[in-house]
Structure formats: structure tokens, C-alpha cells
């Protein structure tokens, strides 16, 4: 019988995904190392509601940002063009705003910024709005600003760290955000042969600051692909 491999997911996973791993003798422990909540502000709600009647080029890099704005607007605006990260965020944008509103997608924020800059337009962007969290990377807004695109940023959700001590050595640890990395390593250390699986390059860069362990980056920025990457690695 094959040896059982134990891994830790730093976010909660669907039962089906854990069952998929178990079929390969991989036992998954999952715990949410961060908590995300929408910003509750009358002023923010008023500002975003006012944007609904304007011509807006909106930028989303997280499902949480899409959900926070959707909760405020209730119904999709008629004159928004949207630039977003692909996969889960794109799916959330399509579900609320509609597929046709999506002008461009990319896997990472920096690539998305380059897309926004490089697209040929008949008319200049009237209002470029970035809906972000309180913890976010600088690549996208800085790159847009450096290329003379004025960005109005709204913080629509907050990420709160939830550190938890795990007194166990795992063969692999799955990380889906830089915030989860910070939360995990705030109270934990890992042995040298633990493999870290990262959802993207920014998350991998944060892991490198915390340990010298091997890092494997998934091909796509989804939880499913991170899990598939881990399963294929341990086969």
C-alpha cells in the first residue's frame, strides 16, 4: 500500500477537491489563515453607487472585490468596461456584470496593467477605477500611474490575518495569497523538506522571504490548479 502523504491547505477547500487528493493517498488538512470582509462605509457605498451612472473602466484583481462592489450596486451598471484577473475573478465579473463587459484579462496584476496600457482605443479612458483590498500589490496601480493613467482606487474589502499553530510536519503546504503566507509563518516554522505550493509569483516571492524551502508555482491561479500541482508533484 502506498505511503500516505499529509499536506496543509491555508484556505478551506471543497470536499470534492480533498477527496480527489485522497484518491492519490494525499490527506489534506485545511484551515483558513485569513478572513476577508467587505468594507462597511456609507461614503463608500455612495461613491460606488454614483459610479454606476458613469462611464467607468473598472479594474478587479480579486473575487472579493467583485463581490463587494456587486453587493453595493445590486444591479449591474450599463456603461462599465472591465479589466480583471482571469479564472475565478473573471467568472465572478461575468456572473454579475456580464461577459461582454470584460475588455481584457491576465493572470497577474502587472500583466493586466500592461494590457490596459497597450490596448488601442478609439476614445481615451474617461475614468479608471481600481477596486482593491486593504492589502494589495503595488505593481498594477504603480505601472498605470507611471504610464500617465490616472487611477482612482477604492478599498472595498479588508483582509484580516488568522494565524494558527500547527505542531505537525507536512510534506507540502498550499498557499493562495501573500497574506496567507504571512499569517502562517507568523506562528509556524517548517522543516527543510516541506514543499511549498504557490498560486502565483507574488505568493511565491512572499514565501521566499519566510523560508528557503522548495517552491512550486501552479500554472493557473485557481485553488483547483494548486491542488492538481501538488497531486502531480507527489505522484
PDB file of C-alpha atoms in Angstrom:
ATOM      1  CA  UNK A   1       0.000   0.000   0.000  1.00  0.00           C
ATOM      2  CA  UNK A   2       1.317   3.432  -0.924  1.00  0.00           C
ATOM      3  CA  UNK A   3       2.508   5.664   1.892  1.00  0.00           C
ATOM      4  CA  UNK A   4       0.062   8.360   2.957  1.00  0.00           C
ATOM      5  CA  UNK A   5       1.206  11.930   2.310  1.00  0.00           C
ATOM      6  CA  UNK A   6      -0.066  14.731   4.536  1.00  0.00           C
ATOM      7  CA  UNK A   7      -0.377  18.281   3.233  1.00  0.00           C
ATOM      8  CA  UNK A   8      -1.811  21.521   4.602  1.00  0.00           C
ATOM      9  CA  UNK A   9      -4.031  23.937   2.695  1.00  0.00           C
ATOM     10  CA  UNK A  10      -4.002  27.504   4.028  1.00  0.00           C
ATOM     11  CA  UNK A  11      -7.576  28.004   2.834  1.00  0.00           C
ATOM     12  CA  UNK A  12     -10.699  25.883   3.142  1.00  0.00           C
ATOM     13  CA  UNK A  13     -11.281  23.556   0.203  1.00  0.00           C
ATOM     14  CA  UNK A  14     -14.348  21.865  -1.278  1.00  0.00           C
ATOM     15  CA  UNK A  15     -14.851  18.286  -0.093  1.00  0.00           C
ATOM     16  CA  UNK A  16     -14.580  17.053  -3.686  1.00  0.00           C
ATOM     17  CA  UNK A  17     -11.103  18.534  -4.016  1.00  0.00           C
ATOM     18  CA  UNK A  18      -9.917  16.862  -0.813  1.00  0.00           C
ATOM     19  CA  UNK A  19     -11.433  13.580  -1.980  1.00  0.00           C
ATOM     20  CA  UNK A  20      -9.540  13.904  -5.249  1.00  0.00           C
ATOM     21  CA  UNK A  21      -6.294  14.194  -3.298  1.00  0.00           C
ATOM     22  CA  UNK A  22      -7.243  11.279  -1.024  1.00  0.00           C
ATOM     23  CA  UNK A  23      -7.609   9.036  -4.074  1.00  0.00           C
ATOM     24  CA  UNK A  24      -3.871   9.600  -4.555  1.00  0.00           C
ATOM     25  CA  UNK A  25      -3.148   8.811  -0.867  1.00  0.00           C
ATOM     26  CA  UNK A  26      -2.803  12.502  -0.057  1.00  0.00           C
ATOM     27  CA  UNK A  27      -4.546  13.571   3.149  1.00  0.00           C
ATOM     28  CA  UNK A  28      -5.410  17.280   3.222  1.00  0.00           C
ATOM     29  CA  UNK A  29      -5.775  19.347   6.376  1.00  0.00           C
ATOM     30  CA  UNK A  30      -7.347  22.718   5.555  1.00  0.00           C
ATOM     31  CA  UNK A  31      -7.583  25.859   7.642  1.00  0.00           C
ATOM     32  CA  UNK A  32      -8.366  29.427   6.619  1.00  0.00           C
ATOM     33  CA  UNK A  33      -5.408  31.569   7.662  1.00  0.00           C
ATOM     34  CA  UNK A  34      -7.112  34.781   6.574  1.00  0.00           C
ATOM     35  CA  UNK A  35     -10.581  36.280   6.818  1.00  0.00           C
ATOM     36  CA  UNK A  36     -11.979  38.653   4.206  1.00  0.00           C
ATOM     37  CA  UNK A  37     -14.789  41.110   4.871  1.00  0.00           C
ATOM     38  CA  UNK A  38     -16.318  43.931   2.813  1.00  0.00           C
ATOM     39  CA  UNK A  39     -15.710  47.495   3.958  1.00  0.00           C
ATOM     40  CA  UNK A  40     -18.853  48.845   5.631  1.00  0.00           C
ATOM     41  CA  UNK A  41     -18.976  52.552   4.852  1.00  0.00           C
ATOM     42  CA  UNK A  42     -21.847  54.828   3.878  1.00  0.00           C
ATOM     43  CA  UNK A  43     -19.440  57.069   1.976  1.00  0.00           C
ATOM     44  CA  UNK A  44     -18.005  54.131   0.024  1.00  0.00           C
ATOM     45  CA  UNK A  45     -21.482  52.905  -0.863  1.00  0.00           C
ATOM     46  CA  UNK A  46     -22.496  56.378  -2.013  1.00  0.00           C
ATOM     47  CA  UNK A  47     -19.340  56.760  -4.120  1.00  0.00           C
ATOM     48  CA  UNK A  48     -19.724  53.408  -5.858  1.00  0.00           C
ATOM     49  CA  UNK A  49     -23.458  53.918  -6.392  1.00  0.00           C
ATOM     50  CA  UNK A  50     -22.653  57.238  -8.075  1.00  0.00           C
ATOM     51  CA  UNK A  51     -20.204  55.455 -10.394  1.00  0.00           C
ATOM     52  CA  UNK A  52     -23.000  53.201 -11.649  1.00  0.00           C
ATOM     53  CA  UNK A  53     -24.382  56.024 -13.799  1.00  0.00           C
ATOM     54  CA  UNK A  54     -20.965  56.973 -15.216  1.00  0.00           C
ATOM     55  CA  UNK A  55     -18.718  55.662 -17.967  1.00  0.00           C
ATOM     56  CA  UNK A  56     -16.146  53.690 -15.975  1.00  0.00           C
ATOM     57  CA  UNK A  57     -13.188  51.474 -16.778  1.00  0.00           C
ATOM     58  CA  UNK A  58     -13.134  49.183 -13.734  1.00  0.00           C
ATOM     59  CA  UNK A  59     -10.222  47.019 -12.601  1.00  0.00           C
ATOM     60  CA  UNK A  60     -10.671  43.918 -10.429  1.00  0.00           C
ATOM     61  CA  UNK A  61      -7.881  41.648  -9.203  1.00  0.00           C
ATOM     62  CA  UNK A  62      -9.922  39.604  -6.721  1.00  0.00           C
ATOM     63  CA  UNK A  63     -13.246  37.818  -6.416  1.00  0.00           C
ATOM     64  CA  UNK A  64     -13.664  39.632  -3.093  1.00  0.00           C
ATOM     65  CA  UNK A  65     -13.516  42.990  -4.858  1.00  0.00           C
ATOM     66  CA  UNK A  66     -16.145  41.920  -7.387  1.00  0.00           C
ATOM     67  CA  UNK A  67     -18.456  40.606  -4.662  1.00  0.00           C
ATOM     68  CA  UNK A  68     -18.070  43.737  -2.531  1.00  0.00           C
ATOM     69  CA  UNK A  69     -18.993  46.025  -5.439  1.00  0.00           C
ATOM     70  CA  UNK A  70     -21.835  43.756  -6.546  1.00  0.00           C
ATOM     71  CA  UNK A  71     -23.286  43.784  -3.026  1.00  0.00           C
ATOM     72  CA  UNK A  72     -23.385  47.586  -3.126  1.00  0.00           C
ATOM     73  CA  UNK A  73     -24.754  48.007  -6.653  1.00  0.00           C
ATOM     74  CA  UNK A  74     -27.303  45.138  -6.581  1.00  0.00           C
ATOM     75  CA  UNK A  75     -27.818  45.522 -10.357  1.00  0.00           C
ATOM     76  CA  UNK A  76     -25.016  45.833 -12.952  1.00  0.00           C
ATOM     77  CA  UNK A  77     -24.251  49.281 -14.410  1.00  0.00           C
ATOM     78  CA  UNK A  78     -24.833  49.837 -18.109  1.00  0.00           C
ATOM     79  CA  UNK A  79     -21.648  51.659 -19.104  1.00  0.00           C
ATOM     80  CA  UNK A  80     -18.690  49.898 -17.490  1.00  0.00           C
ATOM     81  CA  UNK A  81     -15.740  48.314 -19.249  1.00  0.00           C
ATOM     82  CA  UNK A  82     -13.904  45.835 -17.051  1.00  0.00           C
ATOM     83  CA  UNK A  83     -10.317  44.639 -16.822  1.00  0.00           C
ATOM     84  CA  UNK A  84      -9.716  41.731 -14.481  1.00  0.00           C
ATOM     85  CA  UNK A  85      -7.548  38.847 -13.413  1.00  0.00           C
ATOM     86  CA  UNK A  86      -8.511  35.619 -15.158  1.00  0.00           C
ATOM     87  CA  UNK A  87     -10.183  32.434 -13.918  1.00  0.00           C
ATOM     88  CA  UNK A  88     -12.128  32.903 -10.635  1.00  0.00           C
ATOM     89  CA  UNK A  89     -12.223  36.710 -10.747  1.00  0.00           C
ATOM     90  CA  UNK A  90     -13.225  36.687 -14.399  1.00  0.00           C
ATOM     91  CA  UNK A  91     -16.017  34.211 -13.628  1.00  0.00           C
ATOM     92  CA  UNK A  92     -17.315  36.463 -10.838  1.00  0.00           C
ATOM     93  CA  UNK A  93     -17.233  39.510 -13.143  1.00  0.00           C
ATOM     94  CA  UNK A  94     -19.084  37.627 -15.879  1.00  0.00           C
ATOM     95  CA  UNK A  95     -21.724  36.408 -13.413  1.00  0.00           C
ATOM     96  CA  UNK A  96     -22.654  39.894 -12.194  1.00  0.00           C
ATOM     97  CA  UNK A  97     -21.582  42.390 -14.860  1.00  0.00           C
ATOM     98  CA  UNK A  98     -21.883  40.131 -17.899  1.00  0.00           C
ATOM     99  CA  UNK A  99     -19.265  38.526 -20.141  1.00  0.00           C
ATOM    100  CA  UNK A 100     -19.480  41.326 -22.716  1.00  0.00           C
ATOM    101  CA  UNK A 101     -18.238  43.930 -20.222  1.00  0.00           C
ATOM    102  CA  UNK A 102     -14.824  42.246 -19.998  1.00  0.00           C
ATOM    103  CA  UNK A 103     -12.300  44.045 -22.190  1.00  0.00           C
ATOM    104  CA  UNK A 104      -9.147  42.213 -21.109  1.00  0.00           C
ATOM    105  CA  UNK A 105      -7.866  39.634 -18.631  1.00  0.00           C
ATOM    106  CA  UNK A 106      -4.444  38.499 -17.475  1.00  0.00           C
ATOM    107  CA  UNK A 107      -3.067  36.045 -14.947  1.00  0.00           C
ATOM    108  CA  UNK A 108      -1.205  38.660 -12.888  1.00  0.00           C
ATOM    109  CA  UNK A 109      -1.705  42.305 -11.969  1.00  0.00           C
ATOM    110  CA  UNK A 110       1.383  43.559 -13.778  1.00  0.00           C
ATOM    111  CA  UNK A 111       0.341  41.825 -16.994  1.00  0.00           C
ATOM    112  CA  UNK A 112      -3.142  43.285 -16.641  1.00  0.00           C
ATOM    113  CA  UNK A 113      -1.656  46.777 -16.263  1.00  0.00           C
ATOM    114  CA  UNK A 114       0.335  46.275 -19.462  1.00  0.00           C
ATOM    115  CA  UNK A 115      -2.834  45.150 -21.230  1.00  0.00           C
ATOM    116  CA  UNK A 116      -4.689  48.274 -20.111  1.00  0.00           C
ATOM    117  CA  UNK A 117      -1.829  50.478 -21.298  1.00  0.00           C
ATOM    118  CA  UNK A 118      -1.367  48.699 -24.609  1.00  0.00           C
ATOM    119  CA  UNK A 119      -4.941  48.407 -25.883  1.00  0.00           C
ATOM    120  CA  UNK A 120      -5.714  50.654 -28.844  1.00  0.00           C
ATOM    121  CA  UNK A 121      -8.807  52.714 -28.116  1.00  0.00           C
ATOM    122  CA  UNK A 122     -10.922  54.978 -30.258  1.00  0.00           C
ATOM    123  CA  UNK A 123     -11.526  57.126 -27.179  1.00  0.00           C
ATOM    124  CA  UNK A 124      -9.390  57.760 -24.111  1.00  0.00           C
ATOM    125  CA  UNK A 125     -10.371  56.196 -20.798  1.00  0.00           C
ATOM    126  CA  UNK A 126     -12.659  58.648 -19.026  1.00  0.00           C
ATOM    127  CA  UNK A 127     -12.444  57.194 -15.531  1.00  0.00           C
ATOM    128  CA  UNK A 128     -10.146  54.349 -14.469  1.00  0.00           C
ATOM    129  CA  UNK A 129     -11.181  52.833 -11.136  1.00  0.00           C
ATOM    130  CA  UNK A 130      -9.363  50.107  -9.194  1.00  0.00           C
ATOM    131  CA  UNK A 131     -11.434  48.180  -6.644  1.00  0.00           C
ATOM    132  CA  UNK A 132      -8.925  46.706  -4.219  1.00  0.00           C
ATOM    133  CA  UNK A 133      -8.397  45.291  -0.756  1.00  0.00           C
ATOM    134  CA  UNK A 134      -6.528  46.890   2.123  1.00  0.00           C
ATOM    135  CA  UNK A 135      -3.593  44.552   1.407  1.00  0.00           C
ATOM    136  CA  UNK A 136      -2.627  44.563  -2.253  1.00  0.00           C
ATOM    137  CA  UNK A 137       0.420  44.592  -4.501  1.00  0.00           C
ATOM    138  CA  UNK A 138       1.777  47.792  -5.992  1.00  0.00           C
ATOM    139  CA  UNK A 139       2.592  46.523  -9.487  1.00  0.00           C
ATOM    140  CA  UNK A 140      -0.727  47.309 -11.132  1.00  0.00           C
ATOM    141  CA  UNK A 141      -1.510  50.810  -9.788  1.00  0.00           C
ATOM    142  CA  UNK A 142       2.125  51.923  -9.918  1.00  0.00           C
ATOM    143  CA  UNK A 143       2.555  50.773 -13.525  1.00  0.00           C
ATOM    144  CA  UNK A 144      -0.633  52.536 -14.614  1.00  0.00           C
ATOM    145  CA  UNK A 145       0.389  55.761 -12.871  1.00  0.00           C
ATOM    146  CA  UNK A 146       3.890  55.623 -14.349  1.00  0.00           C
ATOM    147  CA  UNK A 147       2.282  55.450 -17.783  1.00  0.00           C
ATOM    148  CA  UNK A 148       0.189  58.566 -17.163  1.00  0.00           C
ATOM    149  CA  UNK A 149      -3.097  56.812 -16.475  1.00  0.00           C
ATOM    150  CA  UNK A 150      -4.853  58.379 -13.504  1.00  0.00           C
ATOM    151  CA  UNK A 151      -6.242  55.686 -11.225  1.00  0.00           C
ATOM    152  CA  UNK A 152      -8.942  56.238  -8.622  1.00  0.00           C
ATOM    153  CA  UNK A 153      -8.680  53.499  -6.005  1.00  0.00           C
ATOM    154  CA  UNK A 154     -11.414  52.284  -3.678  1.00  0.00           C
ATOM    155  CA  UNK A 155     -10.661  49.867  -0.837  1.00  0.00           C
ATOM    156  CA  UNK A 156     -13.771  47.697  -0.877  1.00  0.00           C
ATOM    157  CA  UNK A 157     -12.673  44.756   1.293  1.00  0.00           C
ATOM    158  CA  UNK A 158     -10.291  44.013   4.152  1.00  0.00           C
ATOM    159  CA  UNK A 159      -8.036  41.013   4.675  1.00  0.00           C
ATOM    160  CA  UNK A 160      -7.548  40.007   8.311  1.00  0.00           C
ATOM    161  CA  UNK A 161      -4.819  37.541   9.322  1.00  0.00           C
ATOM    162  CA  UNK A 162      -5.850  34.466  11.333  1.00  0.00           C
ATOM    163  CA  UNK A 163      -2.620  32.760  12.476  1.00  0.00           C
ATOM    164  CA  UNK A 164      -2.923  29.194  13.774  1.00  0.00           C
ATOM    165  CA  UNK A 165      -0.170  26.997  15.211  1.00  0.00           C
ATOM    166  CA  UNK A 166       0.233  23.539  13.630  1.00  0.00           C
ATOM    167  CA  UNK A 167       2.601  21.256  15.535  1.00  0.00           C
ATOM    168  CA  UNK A 168       2.954  18.814  12.663  1.00  0.00           C
ATOM    169  CA  UNK A 169       5.402  18.339   9.811  1.00  0.00           C
ATOM    170  CA  UNK A 170       3.625  18.354   6.453  1.00  0.00           C
ATOM    171  CA  UNK A 171       5.047  17.093   3.163  1.00  0.00           C
ATOM    172  CA  UNK A 172       3.566  20.113   1.405  1.00  0.00           C
ATOM    173  CA  UNK A 173       1.781  23.351   2.176  1.00  0.00           C
ATOM    174  CA  UNK A 174      -0.572  25.088  -0.250  1.00  0.00           C
ATOM    175  CA  UNK A 175      -0.594  28.900  -0.293  1.00  0.00           C
ATOM    176  CA  UNK A 176      -3.129  31.001  -2.218  1.00  0.00           C
ATOM    177  CA  UNK A 177      -2.111  34.544  -1.246  1.00  0.00           C
ATOM    178  CA  UNK A 178       0.741  36.531   0.228  1.00  0.00           C
ATOM    179  CA  UNK A 179      -1.487  37.346   3.208  1.00  0.00           C
ATOM    180  CA  UNK A 180      -1.947  33.652   3.981  1.00  0.00           C
ATOM    181  CA  UNK A 181       1.839  33.198   3.805  1.00  0.00           C
ATOM    182  CA  UNK A 182       2.367  35.998   6.309  1.00  0.00           C
ATOM    183  CA  UNK A 183      -0.344  34.599   8.580  1.00  0.00           C
ATOM    184  CA  UNK A 184       1.055  31.051   8.520  1.00  0.00           C
ATOM    185  CA  UNK A 185       4.685  31.980   9.147  1.00  0.00           C
ATOM    186  CA  UNK A 186       3.708  34.421  11.887  1.00  0.00           C
ATOM    187  CA  UNK A 187       3.361  31.468  14.272  1.00  0.00           C
ATOM    188  CA  UNK A 188       4.810  28.470  12.384  1.00  0.00           C
ATOM    189  CA  UNK A 189       8.124  27.177  11.054  1.00  0.00           C
ATOM    190  CA  UNK A 190       8.598  24.284   8.636  1.00  0.00           C
ATOM    191  CA  UNK A 191      11.185  21.556   8.194  1.00  0.00           C
ATOM    192  CA  UNK A 192      13.614  21.718   5.281  1.00  0.00           C
ATOM    193  CA  UNK A 193      11.967  19.071   3.099  1.00  0.00           C
ATOM    194  CA  UNK A 194       8.455  20.549   3.202  1.00  0.00           C
ATOM    195  CA  UNK A 195       7.469  21.700  -0.297  1.00  0.00           C
ATOM    196  CA  UNK A 196       5.567  24.982  -0.638  1.00  0.00           C
ATOM    197  CA  UNK A 197       2.997  25.275  -3.428  1.00  0.00           C
ATOM    198  CA  UNK A 198       2.146  28.833  -4.518  1.00  0.00           C
ATOM    199  CA  UNK A 199      -0.819  30.082  -6.524  1.00  0.00           C
ATOM    200  CA  UNK A 200       1.300  32.695  -8.298  1.00  0.00           C
ATOM    201  CA  UNK A 201       4.568  34.586  -8.473  1.00  0.00           C
ATOM    202  CA  UNK A 202       3.679  37.205  -5.846  1.00  0.00           C
ATOM    203  CA  UNK A 203       2.760  34.495  -3.350  1.00  0.00           C
ATOM    204  CA  UNK A 204       5.986  32.648  -4.183  1.00  0.00           C
ATOM    205  CA  UNK A 205       8.022  35.809  -3.603  1.00  0.00           C
ATOM    206  CA  UNK A 206       6.481  36.191  -0.142  1.00  0.00           C
ATOM    207  CA  UNK A 207       7.271  32.551   0.683  1.00  0.00           C
ATOM    208  CA  UNK A 208      10.919  33.159  -0.259  1.00  0.00           C
ATOM    209  CA  UNK A 209      11.083  35.910   2.364  1.00  0.00           C
ATOM    210  CA  UNK A 210       9.920  33.468   5.044  1.00  0.00           C
ATOM    211  CA  UNK A 211      11.856  30.282   4.293  1.00  0.00           C
ATOM    212  CA  UNK A 212      14.375  28.684   1.949  1.00  0.00           C
ATOM    213  CA  UNK A 213      12.213  25.678   1.065  1.00  0.00           C
ATOM    214  CA  UNK A 214      11.411  24.444  -2.412  1.00  0.00           C
ATOM    215  CA  UNK A 215       8.572  26.371  -4.044  1.00  0.00           C
ATOM    216  CA  UNK A 216       6.384  25.038  -6.854  1.00  0.00           C
ATOM    217  CA  UNK A 217       4.170  27.569  -8.642  1.00  0.00           C
ATOM    218  CA  UNK A 218       0.892  26.424 -10.192  1.00  0.00           C
ATOM    219  CA  UNK A 219       0.256  27.028 -13.886  1.00  0.00           C
ATOM    220  CA  UNK A 220      -3.046  28.804 -13.235  1.00  0.00           C
ATOM    221  CA  UNK A 221      -4.245  30.968 -10.369  1.00  0.00           C
ATOM    222  CA  UNK A 222      -7.006  28.718  -9.003  1.00  0.00           C
ATOM    223  CA  UNK A 223      -7.250  26.556  -5.896  1.00  0.00           C
ATOM    224  CA  UNK A 224      -8.022  23.584  -8.117  1.00  0.00           C
ATOM    225  CA  UNK A 225      -4.819  24.037 -10.080  1.00  0.00           C
ATOM    226  CA  UNK A 226      -2.716  24.453  -6.932  1.00  0.00           C
ATOM    227  CA  UNK A 227      -4.118  21.153  -5.667  1.00  0.00           C
ATOM    228  CA  UNK A 228      -3.527  19.468  -9.027  1.00  0.00           C
ATOM    229  CA  UNK A 229       0.046  20.749  -8.949  1.00  0.00           C
ATOM    230  CA  UNK A 230       0.570  19.190  -5.517  1.00  0.00           C
ATOM    231  CA  UNK A 231      -1.041  15.893  -6.533  1.00  0.00           C
ATOM    232  CA  UNK A 232       1.124  15.639  -9.651  1.00  0.00           C
ATOM    233  CA  UNK A 233       4.236  16.511  -7.650  1.00  0.00           C
ATOM    234  CA  UNK A 234       3.722  13.729  -5.109  1.00  0.00           C
ATOM    235  CA  UNK A 235       2.648  11.036  -7.607  1.00  0.00           C
TER     236      UNK A 235
END
